[in-house]
mmCIF file of C-alpha atoms in Angstrom:
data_model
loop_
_atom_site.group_PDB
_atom_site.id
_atom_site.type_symbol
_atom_site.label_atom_id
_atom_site.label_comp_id
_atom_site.label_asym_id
_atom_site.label_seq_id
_atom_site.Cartn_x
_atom_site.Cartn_y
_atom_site.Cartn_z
ATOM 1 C CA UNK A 12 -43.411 -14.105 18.793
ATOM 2 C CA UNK A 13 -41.116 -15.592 21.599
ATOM 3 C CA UNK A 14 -38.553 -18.154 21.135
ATOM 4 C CA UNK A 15 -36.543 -20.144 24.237
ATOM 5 C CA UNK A 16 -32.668 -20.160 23.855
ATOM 6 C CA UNK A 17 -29.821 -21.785 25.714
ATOM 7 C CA UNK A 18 -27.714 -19.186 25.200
ATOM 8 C CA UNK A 19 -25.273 -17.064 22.388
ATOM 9 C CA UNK A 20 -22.058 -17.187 20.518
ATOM 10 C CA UNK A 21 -20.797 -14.102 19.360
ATOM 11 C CA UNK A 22 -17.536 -15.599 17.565
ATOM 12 C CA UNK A 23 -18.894 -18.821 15.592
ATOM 13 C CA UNK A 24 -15.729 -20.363 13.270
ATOM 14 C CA UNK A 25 -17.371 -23.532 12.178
ATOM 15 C CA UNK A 26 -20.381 -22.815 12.271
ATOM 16 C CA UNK A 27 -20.698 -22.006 8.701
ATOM 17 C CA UNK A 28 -19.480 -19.608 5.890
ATOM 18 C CA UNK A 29 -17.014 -16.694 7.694
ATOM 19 C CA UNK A 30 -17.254 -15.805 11.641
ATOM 20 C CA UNK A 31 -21.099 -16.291 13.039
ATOM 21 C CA UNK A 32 -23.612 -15.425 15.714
ATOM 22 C CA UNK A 33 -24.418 -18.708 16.894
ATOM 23 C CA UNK A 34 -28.061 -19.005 18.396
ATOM 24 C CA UNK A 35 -28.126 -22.300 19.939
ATOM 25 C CA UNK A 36 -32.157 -22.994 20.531
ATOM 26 C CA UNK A 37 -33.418 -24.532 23.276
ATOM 27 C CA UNK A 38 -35.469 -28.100 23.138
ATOM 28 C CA UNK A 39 -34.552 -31.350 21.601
ATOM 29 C CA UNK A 40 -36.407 -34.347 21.241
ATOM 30 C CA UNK A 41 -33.357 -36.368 19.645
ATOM 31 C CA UNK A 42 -31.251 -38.563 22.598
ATOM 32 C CA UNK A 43 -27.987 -39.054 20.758
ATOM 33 C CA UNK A 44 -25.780 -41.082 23.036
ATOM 34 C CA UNK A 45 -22.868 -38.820 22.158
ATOM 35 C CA UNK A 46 -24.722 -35.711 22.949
ATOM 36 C CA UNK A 47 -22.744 -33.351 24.415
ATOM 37 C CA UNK A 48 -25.390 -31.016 25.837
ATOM 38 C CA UNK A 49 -28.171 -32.458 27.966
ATOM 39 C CA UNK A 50 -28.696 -29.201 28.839
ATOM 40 C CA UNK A 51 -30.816 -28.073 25.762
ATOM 41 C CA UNK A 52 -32.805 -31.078 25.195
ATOM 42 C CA UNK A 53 -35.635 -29.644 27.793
ATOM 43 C CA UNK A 54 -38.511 -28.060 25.580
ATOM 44 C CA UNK A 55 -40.147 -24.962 26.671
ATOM 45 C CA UNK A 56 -37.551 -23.971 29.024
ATOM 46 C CA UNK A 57 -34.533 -21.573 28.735
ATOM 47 C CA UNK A 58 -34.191 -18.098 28.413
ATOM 48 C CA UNK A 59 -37.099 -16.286 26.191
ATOM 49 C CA UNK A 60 -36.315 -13.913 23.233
ATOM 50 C CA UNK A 61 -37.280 -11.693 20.318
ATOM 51 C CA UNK A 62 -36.031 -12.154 17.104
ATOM 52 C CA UNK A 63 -35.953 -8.071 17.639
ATOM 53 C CA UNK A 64 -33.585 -8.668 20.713
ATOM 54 C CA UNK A 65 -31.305 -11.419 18.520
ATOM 55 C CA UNK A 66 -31.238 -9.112 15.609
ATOM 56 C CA UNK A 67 -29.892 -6.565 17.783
ATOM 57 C CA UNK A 68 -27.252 -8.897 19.790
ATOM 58 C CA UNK A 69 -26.228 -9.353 16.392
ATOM 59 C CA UNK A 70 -25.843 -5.965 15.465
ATOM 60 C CA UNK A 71 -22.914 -5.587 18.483
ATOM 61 C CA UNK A 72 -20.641 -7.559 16.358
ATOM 62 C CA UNK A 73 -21.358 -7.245 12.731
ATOM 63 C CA UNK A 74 -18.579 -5.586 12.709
ATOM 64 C CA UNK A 75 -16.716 -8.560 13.282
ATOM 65 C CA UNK A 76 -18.714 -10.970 11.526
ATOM 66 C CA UNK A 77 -16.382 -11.024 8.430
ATOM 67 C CA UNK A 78 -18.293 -13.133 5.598
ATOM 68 C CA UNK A 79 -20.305 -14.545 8.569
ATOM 69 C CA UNK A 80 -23.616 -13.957 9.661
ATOM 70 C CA UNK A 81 -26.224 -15.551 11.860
ATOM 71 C CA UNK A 82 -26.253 -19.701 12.207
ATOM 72 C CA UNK A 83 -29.178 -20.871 14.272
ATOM 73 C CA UNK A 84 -28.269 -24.203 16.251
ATOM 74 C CA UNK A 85 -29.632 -26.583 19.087
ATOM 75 C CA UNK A 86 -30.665 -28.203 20.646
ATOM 76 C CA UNK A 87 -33.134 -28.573 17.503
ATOM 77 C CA UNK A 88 -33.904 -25.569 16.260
ATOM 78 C CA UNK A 89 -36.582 -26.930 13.909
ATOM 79 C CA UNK A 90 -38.727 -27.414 17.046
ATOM 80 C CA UNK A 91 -39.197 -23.924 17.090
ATOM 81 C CA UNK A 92 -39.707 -23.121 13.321
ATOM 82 C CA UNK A 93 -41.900 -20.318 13.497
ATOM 83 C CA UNK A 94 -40.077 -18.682 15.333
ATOM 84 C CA UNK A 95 -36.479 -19.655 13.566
ATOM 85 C CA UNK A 96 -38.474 -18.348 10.513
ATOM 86 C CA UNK A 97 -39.464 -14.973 11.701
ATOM 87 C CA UNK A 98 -35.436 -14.525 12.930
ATOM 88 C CA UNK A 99 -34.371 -15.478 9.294
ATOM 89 C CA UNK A 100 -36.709 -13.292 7.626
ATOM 90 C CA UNK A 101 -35.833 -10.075 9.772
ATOM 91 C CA UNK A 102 -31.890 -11.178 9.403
ATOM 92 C CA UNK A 103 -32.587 -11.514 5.573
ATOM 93 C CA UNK A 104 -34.368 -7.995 5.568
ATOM 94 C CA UNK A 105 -31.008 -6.449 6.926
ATOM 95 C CA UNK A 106 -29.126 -8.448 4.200
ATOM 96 C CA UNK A 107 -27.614 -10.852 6.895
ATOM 97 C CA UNK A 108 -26.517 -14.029 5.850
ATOM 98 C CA UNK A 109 -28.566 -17.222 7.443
ATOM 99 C CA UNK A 110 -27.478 -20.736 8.349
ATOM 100 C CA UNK A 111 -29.775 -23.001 9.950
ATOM 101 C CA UNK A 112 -27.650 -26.290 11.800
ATOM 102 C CA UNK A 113 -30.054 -29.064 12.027
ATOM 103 C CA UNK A 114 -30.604 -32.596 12.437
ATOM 104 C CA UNK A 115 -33.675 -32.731 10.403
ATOM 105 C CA UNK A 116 -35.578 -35.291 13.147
ATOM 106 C CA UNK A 117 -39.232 -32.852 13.172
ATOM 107 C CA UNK A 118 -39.061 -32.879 8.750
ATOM 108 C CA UNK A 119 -42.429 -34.220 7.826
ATOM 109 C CA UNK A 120 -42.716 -34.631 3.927
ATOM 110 C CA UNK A 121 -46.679 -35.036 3.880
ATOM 111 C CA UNK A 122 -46.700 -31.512 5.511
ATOM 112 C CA UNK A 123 -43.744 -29.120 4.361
ATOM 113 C CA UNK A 124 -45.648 -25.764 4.915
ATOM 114 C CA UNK A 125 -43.826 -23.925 7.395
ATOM 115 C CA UNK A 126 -40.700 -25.517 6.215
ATOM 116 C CA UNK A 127 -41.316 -23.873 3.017
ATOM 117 C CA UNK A 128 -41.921 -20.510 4.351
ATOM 118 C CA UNK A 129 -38.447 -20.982 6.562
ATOM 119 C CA UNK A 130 -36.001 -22.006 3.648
ATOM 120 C CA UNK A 131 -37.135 -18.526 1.521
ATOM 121 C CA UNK A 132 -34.552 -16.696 4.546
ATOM 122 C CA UNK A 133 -32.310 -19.638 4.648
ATOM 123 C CA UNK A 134 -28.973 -19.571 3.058
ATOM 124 C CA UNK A 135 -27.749 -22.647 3.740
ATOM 125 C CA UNK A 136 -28.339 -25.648 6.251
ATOM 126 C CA UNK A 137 -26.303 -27.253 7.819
ATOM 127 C CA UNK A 138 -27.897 -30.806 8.166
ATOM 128 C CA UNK A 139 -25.884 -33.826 10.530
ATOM 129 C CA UNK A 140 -26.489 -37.088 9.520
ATOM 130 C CA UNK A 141 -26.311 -39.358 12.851
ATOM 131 C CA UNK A 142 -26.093 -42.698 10.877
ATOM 132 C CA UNK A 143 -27.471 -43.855 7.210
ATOM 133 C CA UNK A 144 -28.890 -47.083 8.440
ATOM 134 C CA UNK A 145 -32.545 -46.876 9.810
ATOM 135 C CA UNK A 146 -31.996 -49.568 12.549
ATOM 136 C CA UNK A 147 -28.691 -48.199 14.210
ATOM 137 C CA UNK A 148 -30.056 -45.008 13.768
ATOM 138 C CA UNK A 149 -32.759 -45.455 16.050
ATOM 139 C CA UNK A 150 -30.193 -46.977 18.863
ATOM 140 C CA UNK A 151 -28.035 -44.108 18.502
ATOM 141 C CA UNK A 152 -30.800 -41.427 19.098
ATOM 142 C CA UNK A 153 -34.193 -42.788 19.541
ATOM 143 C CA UNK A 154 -35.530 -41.776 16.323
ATOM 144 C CA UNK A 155 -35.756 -42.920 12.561
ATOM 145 C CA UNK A 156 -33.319 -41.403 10.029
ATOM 146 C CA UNK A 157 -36.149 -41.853 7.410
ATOM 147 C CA UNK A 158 -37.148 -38.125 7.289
ATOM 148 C CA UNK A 159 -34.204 -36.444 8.119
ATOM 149 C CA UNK A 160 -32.772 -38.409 4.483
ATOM 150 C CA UNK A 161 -36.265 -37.168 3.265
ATOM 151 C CA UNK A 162 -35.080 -33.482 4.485
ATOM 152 C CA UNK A 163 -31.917 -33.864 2.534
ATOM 153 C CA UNK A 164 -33.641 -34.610 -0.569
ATOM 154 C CA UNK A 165 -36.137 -31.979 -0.171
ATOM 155 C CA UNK A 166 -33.469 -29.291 0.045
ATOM 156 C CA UNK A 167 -31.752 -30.601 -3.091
ATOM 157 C CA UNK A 168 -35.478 -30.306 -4.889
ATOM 158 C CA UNK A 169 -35.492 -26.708 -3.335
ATOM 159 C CA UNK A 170 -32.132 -25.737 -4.274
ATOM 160 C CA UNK A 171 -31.527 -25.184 -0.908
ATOM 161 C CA UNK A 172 -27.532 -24.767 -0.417
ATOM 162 C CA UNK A 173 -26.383 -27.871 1.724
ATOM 163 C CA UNK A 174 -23.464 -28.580 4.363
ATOM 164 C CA UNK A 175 -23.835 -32.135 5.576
ATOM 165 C CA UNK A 176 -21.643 -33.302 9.192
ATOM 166 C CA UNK A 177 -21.158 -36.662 10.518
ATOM 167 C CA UNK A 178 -19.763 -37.864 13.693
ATOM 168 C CA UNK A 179 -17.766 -41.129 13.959
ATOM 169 C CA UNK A 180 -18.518 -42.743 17.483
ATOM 170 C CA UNK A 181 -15.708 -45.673 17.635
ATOM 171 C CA UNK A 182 -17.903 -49.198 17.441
ATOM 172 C CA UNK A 183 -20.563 -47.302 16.602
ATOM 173 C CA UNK A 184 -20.299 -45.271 13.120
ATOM 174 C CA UNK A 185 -17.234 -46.274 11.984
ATOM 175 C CA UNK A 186 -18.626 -48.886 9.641
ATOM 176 C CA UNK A 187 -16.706 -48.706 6.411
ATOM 177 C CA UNK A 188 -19.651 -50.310 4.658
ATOM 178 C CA UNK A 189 -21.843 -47.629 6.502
ATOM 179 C CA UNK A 190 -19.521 -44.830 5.561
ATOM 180 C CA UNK A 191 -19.426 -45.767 1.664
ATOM 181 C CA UNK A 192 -23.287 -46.170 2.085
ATOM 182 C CA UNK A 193 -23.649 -42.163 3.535
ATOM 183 C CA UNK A 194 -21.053 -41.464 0.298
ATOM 184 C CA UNK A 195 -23.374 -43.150 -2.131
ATOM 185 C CA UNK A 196 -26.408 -41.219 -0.588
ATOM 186 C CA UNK A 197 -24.868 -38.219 -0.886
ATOM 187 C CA UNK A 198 -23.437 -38.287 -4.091
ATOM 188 C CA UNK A 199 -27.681 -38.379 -4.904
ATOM 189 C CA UNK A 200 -27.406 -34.835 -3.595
ATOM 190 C CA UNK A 201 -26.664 -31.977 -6.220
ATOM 191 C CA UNK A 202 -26.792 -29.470 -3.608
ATOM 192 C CA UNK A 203 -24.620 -30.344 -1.326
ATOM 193 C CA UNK A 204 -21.359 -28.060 -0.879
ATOM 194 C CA UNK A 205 -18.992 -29.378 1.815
ATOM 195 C CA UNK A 206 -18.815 -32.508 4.578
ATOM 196 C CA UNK A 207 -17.501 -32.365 7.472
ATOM 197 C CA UNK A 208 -16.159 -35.554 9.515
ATOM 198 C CA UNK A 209 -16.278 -35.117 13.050
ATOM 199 C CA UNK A 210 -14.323 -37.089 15.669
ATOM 200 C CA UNK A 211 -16.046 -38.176 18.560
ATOM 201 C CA UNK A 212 -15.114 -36.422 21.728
ATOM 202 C CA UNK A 213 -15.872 -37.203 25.326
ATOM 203 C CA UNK A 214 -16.109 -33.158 26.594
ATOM 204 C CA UNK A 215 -19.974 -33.449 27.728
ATOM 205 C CA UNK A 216 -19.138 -35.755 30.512
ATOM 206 C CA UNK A 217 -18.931 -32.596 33.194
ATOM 207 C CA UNK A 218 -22.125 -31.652 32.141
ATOM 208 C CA UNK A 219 -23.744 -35.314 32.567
ATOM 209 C CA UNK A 220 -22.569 -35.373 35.617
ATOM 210 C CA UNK A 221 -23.559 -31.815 36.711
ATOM 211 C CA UNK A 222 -27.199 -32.849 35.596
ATOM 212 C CA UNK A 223 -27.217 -36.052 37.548
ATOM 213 C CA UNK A 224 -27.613 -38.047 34.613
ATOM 214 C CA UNK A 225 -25.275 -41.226 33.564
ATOM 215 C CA UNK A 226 -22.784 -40.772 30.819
ATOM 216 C CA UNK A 227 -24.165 -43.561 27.827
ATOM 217 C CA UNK A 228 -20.591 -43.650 26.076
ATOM 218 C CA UNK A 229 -18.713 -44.241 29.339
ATOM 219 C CA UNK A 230 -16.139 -46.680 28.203
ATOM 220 C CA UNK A 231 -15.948 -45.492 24.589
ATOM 221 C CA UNK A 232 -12.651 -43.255 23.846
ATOM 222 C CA UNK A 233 -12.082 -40.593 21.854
ATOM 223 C CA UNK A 234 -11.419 -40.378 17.806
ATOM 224 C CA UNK A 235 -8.367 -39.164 16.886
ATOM 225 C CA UNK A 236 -8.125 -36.639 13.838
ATOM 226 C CA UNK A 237 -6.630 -39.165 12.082
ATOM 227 C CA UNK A 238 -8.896 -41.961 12.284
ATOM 228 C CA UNK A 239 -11.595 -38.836 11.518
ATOM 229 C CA UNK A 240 -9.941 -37.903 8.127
ATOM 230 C CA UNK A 241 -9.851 -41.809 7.005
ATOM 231 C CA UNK A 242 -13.455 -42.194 7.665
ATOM 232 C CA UNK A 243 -13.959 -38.611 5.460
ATOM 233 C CA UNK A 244 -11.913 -40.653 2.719
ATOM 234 C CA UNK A 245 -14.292 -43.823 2.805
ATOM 235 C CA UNK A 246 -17.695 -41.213 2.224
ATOM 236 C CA UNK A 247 -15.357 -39.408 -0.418
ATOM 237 C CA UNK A 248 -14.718 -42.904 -1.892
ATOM 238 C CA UNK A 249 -18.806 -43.919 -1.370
ATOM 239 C CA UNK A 250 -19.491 -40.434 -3.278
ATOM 240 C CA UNK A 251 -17.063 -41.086 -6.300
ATOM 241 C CA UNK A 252 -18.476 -44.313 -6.862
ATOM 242 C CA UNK A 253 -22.144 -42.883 -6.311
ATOM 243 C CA UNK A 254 -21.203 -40.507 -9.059
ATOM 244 C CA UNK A 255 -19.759 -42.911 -11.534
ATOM 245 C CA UNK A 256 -22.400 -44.538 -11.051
ATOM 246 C CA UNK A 257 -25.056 -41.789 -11.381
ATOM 247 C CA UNK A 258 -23.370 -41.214 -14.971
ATOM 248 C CA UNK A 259 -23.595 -45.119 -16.051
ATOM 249 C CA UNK A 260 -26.881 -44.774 -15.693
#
């Protein structure tokens, strides 16, 4: 089977667990306003691939991969599971650790089947939440967050090991209410092993531009770190009192 791919990473640091390969997949249909490559949303196109030929890219730097392993990213690289699946399970058959980065936007949970077969190789997912209300979710990317939440509880069913990222766009998900509302979701999530709060950054704008295509966020500035890490504290809050309140009942 061949997959498309953007292109490689061969030094990965947050990517996951240790140092990664980073696959980043090629085809999105997500529009996130902050996305900050336009250049893998295209499906079908890109360069096509083995998992034979990635397993061996990987092999140049195992050396280096020091409690690493392969991460599979987008684009979405659930748009290609078959082919995602048949990567993990070679990668698993040479004891390689597996990460698949997702947004969760192609989960359908009247039809898990080849989900299923892809989380026996998976080792952990890395899943980003765009925004926990249904409404602004669909402004901020074009899609409902209804399955992707559906994804996250699926994984915790399946004991599936779980990283969750958010992005806070200024005006736009930096709702306190919003942010103790993601806490209090995830706090329903026994599986879930780290978050990461990530500040909005304005870096893609070369690449609009490149591609002839208008900027969405034009006016909107850049989050600091700081304003990132008191956003984190508001979901840490939301997931205390989802907790407490898990335990009251």
């Amino acid at each position: 089977m061949n997959g498309f791919i953007h292109s490689t990473e061969s030094f990965g640091t947050v990517d996951g667990p240790g140092i990664r390969f980073v696959i980043f997949m090629q085809g999105c249909p997500m529009r996130c306003l902050y996305c900050h490559n336009p250049d893998t949303w295209k499906i079908g196109s890109g360069k096509e691939v083995t998992a034979a030929q990635l397993i061996a890219e990987y092999e140049k730097y195992k050396e280096f991969m020091h409690n690493g392993g392969i991460t599979v990213s987008g684009g979405e690289p659930l748009v290609q599971t078959e082919f995602v699946t048949e990567l993990f399970a070679a990668a698993k058959a040479k004891n390689i650790n597996t990460c698949l980065d997702t947004s969760g936007v192609t989960f359908n949970p009247n039809d898990t089947r080849s989900i299923d077969e892809l989380i026996k190789y998976t080792d952990l997912v890395m899943l980003d939440i765009k925004h926990i209300d249904n409404e602004a979710h669909k402004k901020l990317t074009g899609h409902e967050n209804k399955n992707i939440l559906a994804f996250a509880r699926y994984l915790m069913q399946n004991k599936v090991p779980l990283w969750v990222r958010h992005v806070i766009v200024p005006g736009i998900t930096d709702s306190s209410e919003e942010l103790m509302e993601l806490g209090q979701f995830l706090a329903e999530l026994d599986n879930l092993k780290a978050v990461d709060v990530l500040p909005y950054h304005d870096m893609g704008k070369i690449k609009y531009k490149s591609l002839g295509i208008d900027y969405p966020l034009e006016n909107v500035k850049p989050l600091s770190k700081d304003d990132a890490e008191k956003a984190k504290n508001i979901i840490l809050n939301g997931i205390r009192k989802g907790l407490k309140n898990k335990k009251e009942k």
